[in-house]
mmCIF file with all atom_site columns, C-alpha atoms in Angstrom:
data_model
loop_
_atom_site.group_PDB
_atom_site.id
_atom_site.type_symbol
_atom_site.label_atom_id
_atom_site.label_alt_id
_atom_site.label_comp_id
_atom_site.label_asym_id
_atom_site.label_entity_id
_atom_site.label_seq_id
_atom_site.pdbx_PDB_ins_code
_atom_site.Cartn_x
_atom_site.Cartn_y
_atom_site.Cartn_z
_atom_site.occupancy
_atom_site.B_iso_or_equiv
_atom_site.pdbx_formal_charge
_atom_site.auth_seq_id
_atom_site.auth_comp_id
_atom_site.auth_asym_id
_atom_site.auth_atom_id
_atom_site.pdbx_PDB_model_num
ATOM 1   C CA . UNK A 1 1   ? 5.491   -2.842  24.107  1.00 42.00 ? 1   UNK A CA 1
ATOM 2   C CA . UNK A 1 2   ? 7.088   -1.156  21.168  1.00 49.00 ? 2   UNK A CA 1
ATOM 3   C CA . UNK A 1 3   ? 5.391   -1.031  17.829  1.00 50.00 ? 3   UNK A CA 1
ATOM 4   C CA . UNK A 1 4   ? 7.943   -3.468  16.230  1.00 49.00 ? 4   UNK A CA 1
ATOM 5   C CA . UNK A 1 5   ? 7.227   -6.212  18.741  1.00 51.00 ? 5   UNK A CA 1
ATOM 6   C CA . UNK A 1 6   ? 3.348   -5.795  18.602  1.00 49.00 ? 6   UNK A CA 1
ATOM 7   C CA . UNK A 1 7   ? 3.696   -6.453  14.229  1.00 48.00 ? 7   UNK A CA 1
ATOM 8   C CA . UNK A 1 8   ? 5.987   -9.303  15.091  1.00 50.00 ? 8   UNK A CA 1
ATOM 9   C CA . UNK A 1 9   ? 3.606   -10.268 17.782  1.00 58.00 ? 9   UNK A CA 1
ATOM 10  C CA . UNK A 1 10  ? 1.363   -10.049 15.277  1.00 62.00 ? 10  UNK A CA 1
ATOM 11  C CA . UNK A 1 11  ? 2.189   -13.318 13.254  1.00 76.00 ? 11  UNK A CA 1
ATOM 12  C CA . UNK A 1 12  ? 3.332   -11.089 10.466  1.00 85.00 ? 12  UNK A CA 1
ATOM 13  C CA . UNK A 1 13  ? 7.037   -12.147 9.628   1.00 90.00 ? 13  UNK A CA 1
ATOM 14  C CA . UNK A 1 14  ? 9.529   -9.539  9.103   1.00 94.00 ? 14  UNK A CA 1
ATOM 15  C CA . UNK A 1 15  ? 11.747  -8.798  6.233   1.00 96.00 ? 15  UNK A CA 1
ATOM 16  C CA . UNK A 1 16  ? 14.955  -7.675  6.024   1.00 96.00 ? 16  UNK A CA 1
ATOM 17  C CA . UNK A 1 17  ? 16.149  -4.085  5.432   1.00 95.00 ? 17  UNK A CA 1
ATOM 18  C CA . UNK A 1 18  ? 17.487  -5.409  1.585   1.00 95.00 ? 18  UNK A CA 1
ATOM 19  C CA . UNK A 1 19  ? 13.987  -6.438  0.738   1.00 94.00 ? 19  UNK A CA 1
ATOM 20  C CA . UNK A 1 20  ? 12.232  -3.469  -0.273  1.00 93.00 ? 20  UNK A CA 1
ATOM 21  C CA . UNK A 1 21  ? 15.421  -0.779  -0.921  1.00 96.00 ? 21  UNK A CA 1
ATOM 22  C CA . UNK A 1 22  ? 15.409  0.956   -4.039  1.00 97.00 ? 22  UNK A CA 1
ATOM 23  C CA . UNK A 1 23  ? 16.848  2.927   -6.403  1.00 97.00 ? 23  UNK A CA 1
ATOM 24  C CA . UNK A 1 24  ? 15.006  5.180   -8.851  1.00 97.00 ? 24  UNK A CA 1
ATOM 25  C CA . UNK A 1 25  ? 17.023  7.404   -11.412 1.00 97.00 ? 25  UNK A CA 1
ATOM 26  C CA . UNK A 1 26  ? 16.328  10.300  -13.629 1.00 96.00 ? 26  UNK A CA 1
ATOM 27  C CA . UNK A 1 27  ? 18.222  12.721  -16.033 1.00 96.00 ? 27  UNK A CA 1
ATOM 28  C CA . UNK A 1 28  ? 17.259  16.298  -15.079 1.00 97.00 ? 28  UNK A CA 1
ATOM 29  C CA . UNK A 1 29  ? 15.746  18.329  -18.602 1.00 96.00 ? 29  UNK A CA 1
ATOM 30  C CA . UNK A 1 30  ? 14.833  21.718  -19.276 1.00 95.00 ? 30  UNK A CA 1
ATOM 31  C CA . UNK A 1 31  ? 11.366  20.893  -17.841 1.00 96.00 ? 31  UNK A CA 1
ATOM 32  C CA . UNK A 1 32  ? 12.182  20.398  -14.336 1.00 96.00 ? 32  UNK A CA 1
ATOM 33  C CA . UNK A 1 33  ? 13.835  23.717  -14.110 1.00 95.00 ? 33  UNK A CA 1
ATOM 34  C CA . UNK A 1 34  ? 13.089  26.580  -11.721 1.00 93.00 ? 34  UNK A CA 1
ATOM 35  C CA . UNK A 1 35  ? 13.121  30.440  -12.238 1.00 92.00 ? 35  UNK A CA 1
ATOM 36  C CA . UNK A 1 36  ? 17.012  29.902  -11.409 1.00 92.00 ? 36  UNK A CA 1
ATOM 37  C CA . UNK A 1 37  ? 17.921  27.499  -14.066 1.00 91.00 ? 37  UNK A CA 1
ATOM 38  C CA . UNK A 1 38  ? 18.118  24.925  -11.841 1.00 95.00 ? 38  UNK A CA 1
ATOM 39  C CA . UNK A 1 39  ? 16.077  21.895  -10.926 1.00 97.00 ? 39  UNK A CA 1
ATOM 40  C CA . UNK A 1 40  ? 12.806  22.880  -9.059  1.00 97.00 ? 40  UNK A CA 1
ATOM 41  C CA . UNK A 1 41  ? 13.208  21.410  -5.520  1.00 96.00 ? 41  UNK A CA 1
ATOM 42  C CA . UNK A 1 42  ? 8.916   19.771  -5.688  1.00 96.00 ? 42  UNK A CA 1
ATOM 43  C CA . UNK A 1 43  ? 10.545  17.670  -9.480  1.00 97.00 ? 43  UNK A CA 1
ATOM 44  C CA . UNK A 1 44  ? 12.845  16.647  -6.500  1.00 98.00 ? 44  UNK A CA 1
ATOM 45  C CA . UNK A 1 45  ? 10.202  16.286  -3.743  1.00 97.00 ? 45  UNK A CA 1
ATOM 46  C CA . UNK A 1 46  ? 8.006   14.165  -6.239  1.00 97.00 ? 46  UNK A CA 1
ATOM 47  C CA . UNK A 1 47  ? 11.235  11.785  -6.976  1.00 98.00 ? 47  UNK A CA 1
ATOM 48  C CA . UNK A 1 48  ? 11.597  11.194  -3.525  1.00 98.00 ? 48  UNK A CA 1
ATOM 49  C CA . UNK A 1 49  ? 8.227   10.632  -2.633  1.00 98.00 ? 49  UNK A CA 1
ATOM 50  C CA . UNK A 1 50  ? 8.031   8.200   -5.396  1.00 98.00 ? 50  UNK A CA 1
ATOM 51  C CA . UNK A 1 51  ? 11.062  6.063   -4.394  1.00 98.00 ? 51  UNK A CA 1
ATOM 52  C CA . UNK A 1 52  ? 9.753   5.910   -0.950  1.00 98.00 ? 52  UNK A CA 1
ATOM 53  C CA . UNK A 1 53  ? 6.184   4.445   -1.876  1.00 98.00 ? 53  UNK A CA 1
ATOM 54  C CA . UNK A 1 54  ? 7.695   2.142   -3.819  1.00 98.00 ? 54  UNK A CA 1
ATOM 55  C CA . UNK A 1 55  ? 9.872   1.146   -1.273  1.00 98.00 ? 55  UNK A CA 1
ATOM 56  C CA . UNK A 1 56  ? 7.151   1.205   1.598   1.00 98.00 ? 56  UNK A CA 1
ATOM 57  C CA . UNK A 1 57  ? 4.391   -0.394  -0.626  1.00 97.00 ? 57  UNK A CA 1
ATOM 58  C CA . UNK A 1 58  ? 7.315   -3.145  -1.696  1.00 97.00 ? 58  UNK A CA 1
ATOM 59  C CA . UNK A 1 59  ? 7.695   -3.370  2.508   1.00 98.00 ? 59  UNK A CA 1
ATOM 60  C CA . UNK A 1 60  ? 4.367   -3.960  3.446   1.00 97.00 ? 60  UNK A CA 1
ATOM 61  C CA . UNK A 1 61  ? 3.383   -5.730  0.356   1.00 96.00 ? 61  UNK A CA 1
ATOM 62  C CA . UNK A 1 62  ? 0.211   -3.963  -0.813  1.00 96.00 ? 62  UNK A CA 1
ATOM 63  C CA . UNK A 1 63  ? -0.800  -0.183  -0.993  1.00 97.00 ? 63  UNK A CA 1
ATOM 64  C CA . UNK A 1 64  ? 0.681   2.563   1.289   1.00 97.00 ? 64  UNK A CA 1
ATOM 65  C CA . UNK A 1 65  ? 0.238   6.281   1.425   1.00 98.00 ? 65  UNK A CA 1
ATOM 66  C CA . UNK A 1 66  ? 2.211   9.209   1.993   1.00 97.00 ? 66  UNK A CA 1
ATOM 67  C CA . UNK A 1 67  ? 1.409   10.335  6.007   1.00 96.00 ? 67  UNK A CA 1
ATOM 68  C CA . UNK A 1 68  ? 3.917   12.902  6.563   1.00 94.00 ? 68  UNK A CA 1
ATOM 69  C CA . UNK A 1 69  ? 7.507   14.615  5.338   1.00 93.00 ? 69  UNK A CA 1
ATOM 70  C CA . UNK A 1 70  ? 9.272   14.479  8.238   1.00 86.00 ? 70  UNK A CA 1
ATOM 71  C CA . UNK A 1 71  ? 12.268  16.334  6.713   1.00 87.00 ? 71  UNK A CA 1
ATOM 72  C CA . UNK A 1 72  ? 13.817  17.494  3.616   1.00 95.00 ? 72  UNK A CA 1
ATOM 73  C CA . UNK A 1 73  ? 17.095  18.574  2.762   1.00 97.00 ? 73  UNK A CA 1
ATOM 74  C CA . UNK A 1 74  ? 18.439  20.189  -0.159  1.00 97.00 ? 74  UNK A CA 1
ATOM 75  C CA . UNK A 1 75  ? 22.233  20.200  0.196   1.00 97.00 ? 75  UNK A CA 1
ATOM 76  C CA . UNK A 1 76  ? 22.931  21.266  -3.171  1.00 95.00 ? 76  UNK A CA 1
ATOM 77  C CA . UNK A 1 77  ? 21.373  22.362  -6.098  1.00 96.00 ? 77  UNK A CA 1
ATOM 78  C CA . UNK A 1 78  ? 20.361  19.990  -9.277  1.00 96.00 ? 78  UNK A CA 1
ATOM 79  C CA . UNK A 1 79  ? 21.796  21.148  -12.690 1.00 95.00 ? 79  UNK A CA 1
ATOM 80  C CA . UNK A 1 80  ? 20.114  20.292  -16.028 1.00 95.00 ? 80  UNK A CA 1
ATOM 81  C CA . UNK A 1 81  ? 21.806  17.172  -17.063 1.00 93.00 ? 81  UNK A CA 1
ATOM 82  C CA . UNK A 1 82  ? 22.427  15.874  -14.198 1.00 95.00 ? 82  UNK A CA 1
ATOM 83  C CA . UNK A 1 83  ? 21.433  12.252  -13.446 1.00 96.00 ? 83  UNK A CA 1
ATOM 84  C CA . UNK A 1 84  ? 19.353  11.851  -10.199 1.00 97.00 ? 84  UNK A CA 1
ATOM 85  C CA . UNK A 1 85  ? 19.790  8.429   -8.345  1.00 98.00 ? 85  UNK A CA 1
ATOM 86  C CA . UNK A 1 86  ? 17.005  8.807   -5.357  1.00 98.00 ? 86  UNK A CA 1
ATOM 87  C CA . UNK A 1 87  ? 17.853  5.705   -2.915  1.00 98.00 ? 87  UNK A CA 1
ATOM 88  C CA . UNK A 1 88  ? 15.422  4.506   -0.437  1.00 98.00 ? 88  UNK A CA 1
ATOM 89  C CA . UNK A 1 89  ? 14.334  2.041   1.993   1.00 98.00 ? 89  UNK A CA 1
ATOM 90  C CA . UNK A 1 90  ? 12.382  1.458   5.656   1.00 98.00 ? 90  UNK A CA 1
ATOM 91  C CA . UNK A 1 91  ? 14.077  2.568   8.680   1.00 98.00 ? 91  UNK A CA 1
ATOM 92  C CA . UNK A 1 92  ? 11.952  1.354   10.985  1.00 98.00 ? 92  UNK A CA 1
ATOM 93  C CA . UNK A 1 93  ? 7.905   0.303   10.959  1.00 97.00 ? 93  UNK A CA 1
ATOM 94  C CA . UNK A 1 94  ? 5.316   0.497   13.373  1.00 96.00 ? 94  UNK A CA 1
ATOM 95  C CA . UNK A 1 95  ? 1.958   -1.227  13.616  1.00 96.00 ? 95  UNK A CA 1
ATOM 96  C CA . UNK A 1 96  ? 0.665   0.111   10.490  1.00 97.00 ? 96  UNK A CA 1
ATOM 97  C CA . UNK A 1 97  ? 3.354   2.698   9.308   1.00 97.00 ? 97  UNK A CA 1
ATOM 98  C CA . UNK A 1 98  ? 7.176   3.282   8.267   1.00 98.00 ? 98  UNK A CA 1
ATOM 99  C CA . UNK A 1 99  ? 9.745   5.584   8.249   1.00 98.00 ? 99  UNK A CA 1
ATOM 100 C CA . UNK A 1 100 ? 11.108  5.507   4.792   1.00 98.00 ? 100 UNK A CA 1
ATOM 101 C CA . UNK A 1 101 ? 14.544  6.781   4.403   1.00 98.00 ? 101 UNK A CA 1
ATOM 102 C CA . UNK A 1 102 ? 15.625  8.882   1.242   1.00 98.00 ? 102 UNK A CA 1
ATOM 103 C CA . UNK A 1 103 ? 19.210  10.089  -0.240  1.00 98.00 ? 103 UNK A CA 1
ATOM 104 C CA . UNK A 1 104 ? 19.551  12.014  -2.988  1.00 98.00 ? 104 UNK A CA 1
ATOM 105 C CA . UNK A 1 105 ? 22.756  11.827  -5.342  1.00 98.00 ? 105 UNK A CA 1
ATOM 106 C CA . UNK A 1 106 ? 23.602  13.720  -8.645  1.00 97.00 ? 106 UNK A CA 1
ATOM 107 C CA . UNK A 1 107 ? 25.998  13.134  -11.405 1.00 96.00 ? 107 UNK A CA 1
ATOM 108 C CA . UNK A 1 108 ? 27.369  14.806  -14.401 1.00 90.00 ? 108 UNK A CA 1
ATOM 109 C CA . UNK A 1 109 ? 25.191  12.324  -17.417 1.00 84.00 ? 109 UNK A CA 1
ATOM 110 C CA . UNK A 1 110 ? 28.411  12.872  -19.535 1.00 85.00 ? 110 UNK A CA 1
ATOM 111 C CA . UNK A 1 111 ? 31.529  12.800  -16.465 1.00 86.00 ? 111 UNK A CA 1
ATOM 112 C CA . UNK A 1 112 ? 32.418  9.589   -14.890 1.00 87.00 ? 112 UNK A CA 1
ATOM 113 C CA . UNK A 1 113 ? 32.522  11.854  -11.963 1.00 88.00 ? 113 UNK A CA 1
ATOM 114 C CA . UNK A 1 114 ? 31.538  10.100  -8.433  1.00 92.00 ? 114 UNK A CA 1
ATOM 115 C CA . UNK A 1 115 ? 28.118  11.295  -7.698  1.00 95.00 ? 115 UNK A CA 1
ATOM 116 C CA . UNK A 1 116 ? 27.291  13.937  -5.162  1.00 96.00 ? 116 UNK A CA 1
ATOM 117 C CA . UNK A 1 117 ? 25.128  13.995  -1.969  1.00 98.00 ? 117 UNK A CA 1
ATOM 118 C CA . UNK A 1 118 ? 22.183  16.485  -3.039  1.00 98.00 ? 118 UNK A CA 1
ATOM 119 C CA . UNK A 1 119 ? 19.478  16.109  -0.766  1.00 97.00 ? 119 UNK A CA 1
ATOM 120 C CA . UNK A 1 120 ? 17.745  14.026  1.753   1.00 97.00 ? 120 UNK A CA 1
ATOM 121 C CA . UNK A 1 121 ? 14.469  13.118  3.126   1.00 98.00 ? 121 UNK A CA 1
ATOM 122 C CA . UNK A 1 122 ? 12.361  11.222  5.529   1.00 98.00 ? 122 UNK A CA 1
ATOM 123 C CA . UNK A 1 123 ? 8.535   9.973   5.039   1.00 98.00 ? 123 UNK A CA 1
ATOM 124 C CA . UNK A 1 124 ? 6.492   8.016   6.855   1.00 97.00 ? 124 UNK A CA 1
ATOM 125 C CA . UNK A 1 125 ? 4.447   5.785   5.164   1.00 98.00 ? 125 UNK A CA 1
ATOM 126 C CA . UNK A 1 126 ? 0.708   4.062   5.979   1.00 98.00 ? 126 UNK A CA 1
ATOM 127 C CA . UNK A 1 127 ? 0.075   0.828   5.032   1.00 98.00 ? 127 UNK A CA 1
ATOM 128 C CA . UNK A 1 128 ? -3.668  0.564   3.062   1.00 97.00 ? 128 UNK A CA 1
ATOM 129 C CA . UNK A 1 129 ? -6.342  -1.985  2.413   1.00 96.00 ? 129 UNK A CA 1
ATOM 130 C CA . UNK A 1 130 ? -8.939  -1.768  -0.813  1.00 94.00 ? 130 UNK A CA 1
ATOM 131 C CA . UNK A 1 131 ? -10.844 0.633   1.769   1.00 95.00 ? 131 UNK A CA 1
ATOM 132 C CA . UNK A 1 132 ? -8.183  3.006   3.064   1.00 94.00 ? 132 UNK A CA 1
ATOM 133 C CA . UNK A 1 133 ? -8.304  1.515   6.648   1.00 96.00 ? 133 UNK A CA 1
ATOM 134 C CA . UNK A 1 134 ? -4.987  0.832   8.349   1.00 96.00 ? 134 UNK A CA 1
ATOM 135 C CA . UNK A 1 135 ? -3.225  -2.228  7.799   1.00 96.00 ? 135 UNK A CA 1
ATOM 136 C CA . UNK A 1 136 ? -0.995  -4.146  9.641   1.00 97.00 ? 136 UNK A CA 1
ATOM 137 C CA . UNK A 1 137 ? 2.980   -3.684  8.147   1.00 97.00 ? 137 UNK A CA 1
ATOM 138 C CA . UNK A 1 138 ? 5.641   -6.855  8.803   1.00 97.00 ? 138 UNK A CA 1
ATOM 139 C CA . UNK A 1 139 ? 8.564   -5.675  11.238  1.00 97.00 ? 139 UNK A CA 1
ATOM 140 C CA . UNK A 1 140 ? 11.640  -4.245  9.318   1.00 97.00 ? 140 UNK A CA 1
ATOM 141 C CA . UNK A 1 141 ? 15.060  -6.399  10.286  1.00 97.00 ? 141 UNK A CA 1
ATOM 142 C CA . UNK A 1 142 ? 17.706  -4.373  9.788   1.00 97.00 ? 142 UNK A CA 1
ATOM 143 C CA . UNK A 1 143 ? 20.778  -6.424  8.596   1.00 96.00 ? 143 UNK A CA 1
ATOM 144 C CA . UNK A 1 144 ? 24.331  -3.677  9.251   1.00 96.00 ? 144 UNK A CA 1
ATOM 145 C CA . UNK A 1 145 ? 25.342  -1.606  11.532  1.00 97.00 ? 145 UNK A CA 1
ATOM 146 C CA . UNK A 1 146 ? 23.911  1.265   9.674   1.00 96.00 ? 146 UNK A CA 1
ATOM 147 C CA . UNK A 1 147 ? 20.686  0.061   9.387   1.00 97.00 ? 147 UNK A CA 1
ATOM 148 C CA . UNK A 1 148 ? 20.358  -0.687  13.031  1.00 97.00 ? 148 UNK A CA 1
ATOM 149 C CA . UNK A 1 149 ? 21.791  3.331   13.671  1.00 97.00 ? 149 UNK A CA 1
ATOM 150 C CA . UNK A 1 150 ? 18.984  4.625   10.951  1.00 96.00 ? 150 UNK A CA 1
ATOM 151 C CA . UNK A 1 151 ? 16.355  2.620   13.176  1.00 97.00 ? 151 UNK A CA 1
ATOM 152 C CA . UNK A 1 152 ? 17.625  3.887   15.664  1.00 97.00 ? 152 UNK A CA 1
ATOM 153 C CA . UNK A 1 153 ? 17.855  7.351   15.065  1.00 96.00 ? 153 UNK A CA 1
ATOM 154 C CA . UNK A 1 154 ? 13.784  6.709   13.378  1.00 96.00 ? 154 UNK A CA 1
ATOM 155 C CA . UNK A 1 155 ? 12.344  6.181   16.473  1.00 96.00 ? 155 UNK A CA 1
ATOM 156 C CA . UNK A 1 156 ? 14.045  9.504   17.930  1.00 96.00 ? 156 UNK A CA 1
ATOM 157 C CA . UNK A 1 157 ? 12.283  11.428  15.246  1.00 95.00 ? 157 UNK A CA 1
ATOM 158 C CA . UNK A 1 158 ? 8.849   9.325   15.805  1.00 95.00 ? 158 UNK A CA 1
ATOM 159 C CA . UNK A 1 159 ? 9.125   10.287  19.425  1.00 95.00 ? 159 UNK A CA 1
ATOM 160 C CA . UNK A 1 160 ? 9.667   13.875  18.764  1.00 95.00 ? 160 UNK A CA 1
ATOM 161 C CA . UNK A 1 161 ? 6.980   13.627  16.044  1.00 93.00 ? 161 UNK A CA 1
ATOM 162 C CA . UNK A 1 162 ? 4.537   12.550  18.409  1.00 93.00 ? 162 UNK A CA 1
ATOM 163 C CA . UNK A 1 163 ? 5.694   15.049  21.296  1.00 95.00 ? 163 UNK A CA 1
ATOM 164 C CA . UNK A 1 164 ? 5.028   17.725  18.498  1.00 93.00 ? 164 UNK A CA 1
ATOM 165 C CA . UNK A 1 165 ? 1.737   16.467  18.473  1.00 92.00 ? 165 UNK A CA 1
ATOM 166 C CA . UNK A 1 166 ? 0.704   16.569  21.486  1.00 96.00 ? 166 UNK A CA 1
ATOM 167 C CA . UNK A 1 167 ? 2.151   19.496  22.860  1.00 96.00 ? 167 UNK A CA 1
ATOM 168 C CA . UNK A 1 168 ? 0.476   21.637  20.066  1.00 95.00 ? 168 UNK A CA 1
ATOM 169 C CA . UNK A 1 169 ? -3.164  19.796  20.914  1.00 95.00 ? 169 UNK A CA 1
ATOM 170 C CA . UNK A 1 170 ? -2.350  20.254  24.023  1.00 95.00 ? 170 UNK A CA 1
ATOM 171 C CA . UNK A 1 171 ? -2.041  24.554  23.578  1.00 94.00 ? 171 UNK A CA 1
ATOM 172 C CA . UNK A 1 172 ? -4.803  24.448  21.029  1.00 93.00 ? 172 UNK A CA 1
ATOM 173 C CA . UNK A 1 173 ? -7.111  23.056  23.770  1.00 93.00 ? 173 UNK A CA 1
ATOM 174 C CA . UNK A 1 174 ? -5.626  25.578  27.058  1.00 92.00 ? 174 UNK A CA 1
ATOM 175 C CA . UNK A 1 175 ? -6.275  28.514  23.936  1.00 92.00 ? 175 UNK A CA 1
ATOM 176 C CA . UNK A 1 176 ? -10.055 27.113  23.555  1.00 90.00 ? 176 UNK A CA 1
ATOM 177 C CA . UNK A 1 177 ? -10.669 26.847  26.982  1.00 89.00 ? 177 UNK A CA 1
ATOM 178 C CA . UNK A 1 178 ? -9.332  30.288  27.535  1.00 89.00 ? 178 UNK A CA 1
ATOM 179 C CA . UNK A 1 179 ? -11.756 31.547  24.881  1.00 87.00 ? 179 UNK A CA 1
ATOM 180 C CA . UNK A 1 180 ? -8.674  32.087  22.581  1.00 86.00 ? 180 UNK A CA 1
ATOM 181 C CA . UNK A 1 181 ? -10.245 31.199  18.980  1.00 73.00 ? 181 UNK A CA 1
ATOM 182 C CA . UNK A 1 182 ? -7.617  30.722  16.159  1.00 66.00 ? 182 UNK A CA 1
#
């Protein structure tokens, strides 16, 4: 049984991919710049992760927490001035977690300029109760073709997540029997 079915099995309904997407913006200053002049990539990081809890907490309806950064992708660099649009939603849920996926645009704040692909990110998310135990997350319905290829292409990078996993508990434990110590 997949994850999905065992939330829907669940009695939790499910909500539709436009439920919970977001859109959070920002116009880059002197204080989120790097050594380079540019815009440090964690003022980026923390945008993203930002967007993505609010679109995972907005998913599961309570608190969720960051579990992992599955991936992120800088694709070009931020300027000062530059207004950030980070764009998020869920990909795909589990029992108790989410993929949240992130794109990041920029724009000139003073061009009417299309805005430009800049980065890119995925998160999974863990849905909370008041005591930081698991909680069960409603099954994600994805609504276009796009969001049926991004849930898709989640559950390739949960399965190579979790064969990550394994296969480095699985050396950790052949190096500790072997009397290989880190």
């Amino acid at each position: 049984m997949t994850d999905q079915a065992s939330a829907a099995e669940s009695g939790i309904a499910g909500k539709p991919t436009s439920a919970s997407r977001t859109t959070l913006s920002h116009i880059m200053t002197h204080n989120d710049t790097n050594l380079l002049g540019t815009v440090h990539g964690g003022v980026i990081m923390k945008l993203v992760d930002d967007a993505a809890g609010a679109v995972a907490g907005r998913h599961s309806g309570g608190p969720a927490v960051t579990a992992s950064m599955d991936e992120m992708v800088f694709l070009e660099p931020v300027r000062v001035g530059d207004l950030v649009h980070v764009k998020a939603q869920v990909n795909w849920t589990g029992r108790t977690s989410m993929e949240v996926g992130v794109r990041v645009l920029a724009e000139r704040w003073n061009e009417s300029t299309p805005a430009t692909q800049v980065g890119s990110a995925y998160l999974v998310f863990a849905a909370v109760d008041a005591d930081g135990k698991p909680r069960i997350v409603p099954p994600v319905l994805p609504e276009t073709e796009r969001d049926e290829r991004r849930c898709q292409e989640a559950q390739i990078r949960r399965t190579h997540r979790l064969a990550r996993r394994r296969a480095i508990r699985e050396l950790r434990e052949k190096r500790a029997a072997e009397g290989i110590g880190d």
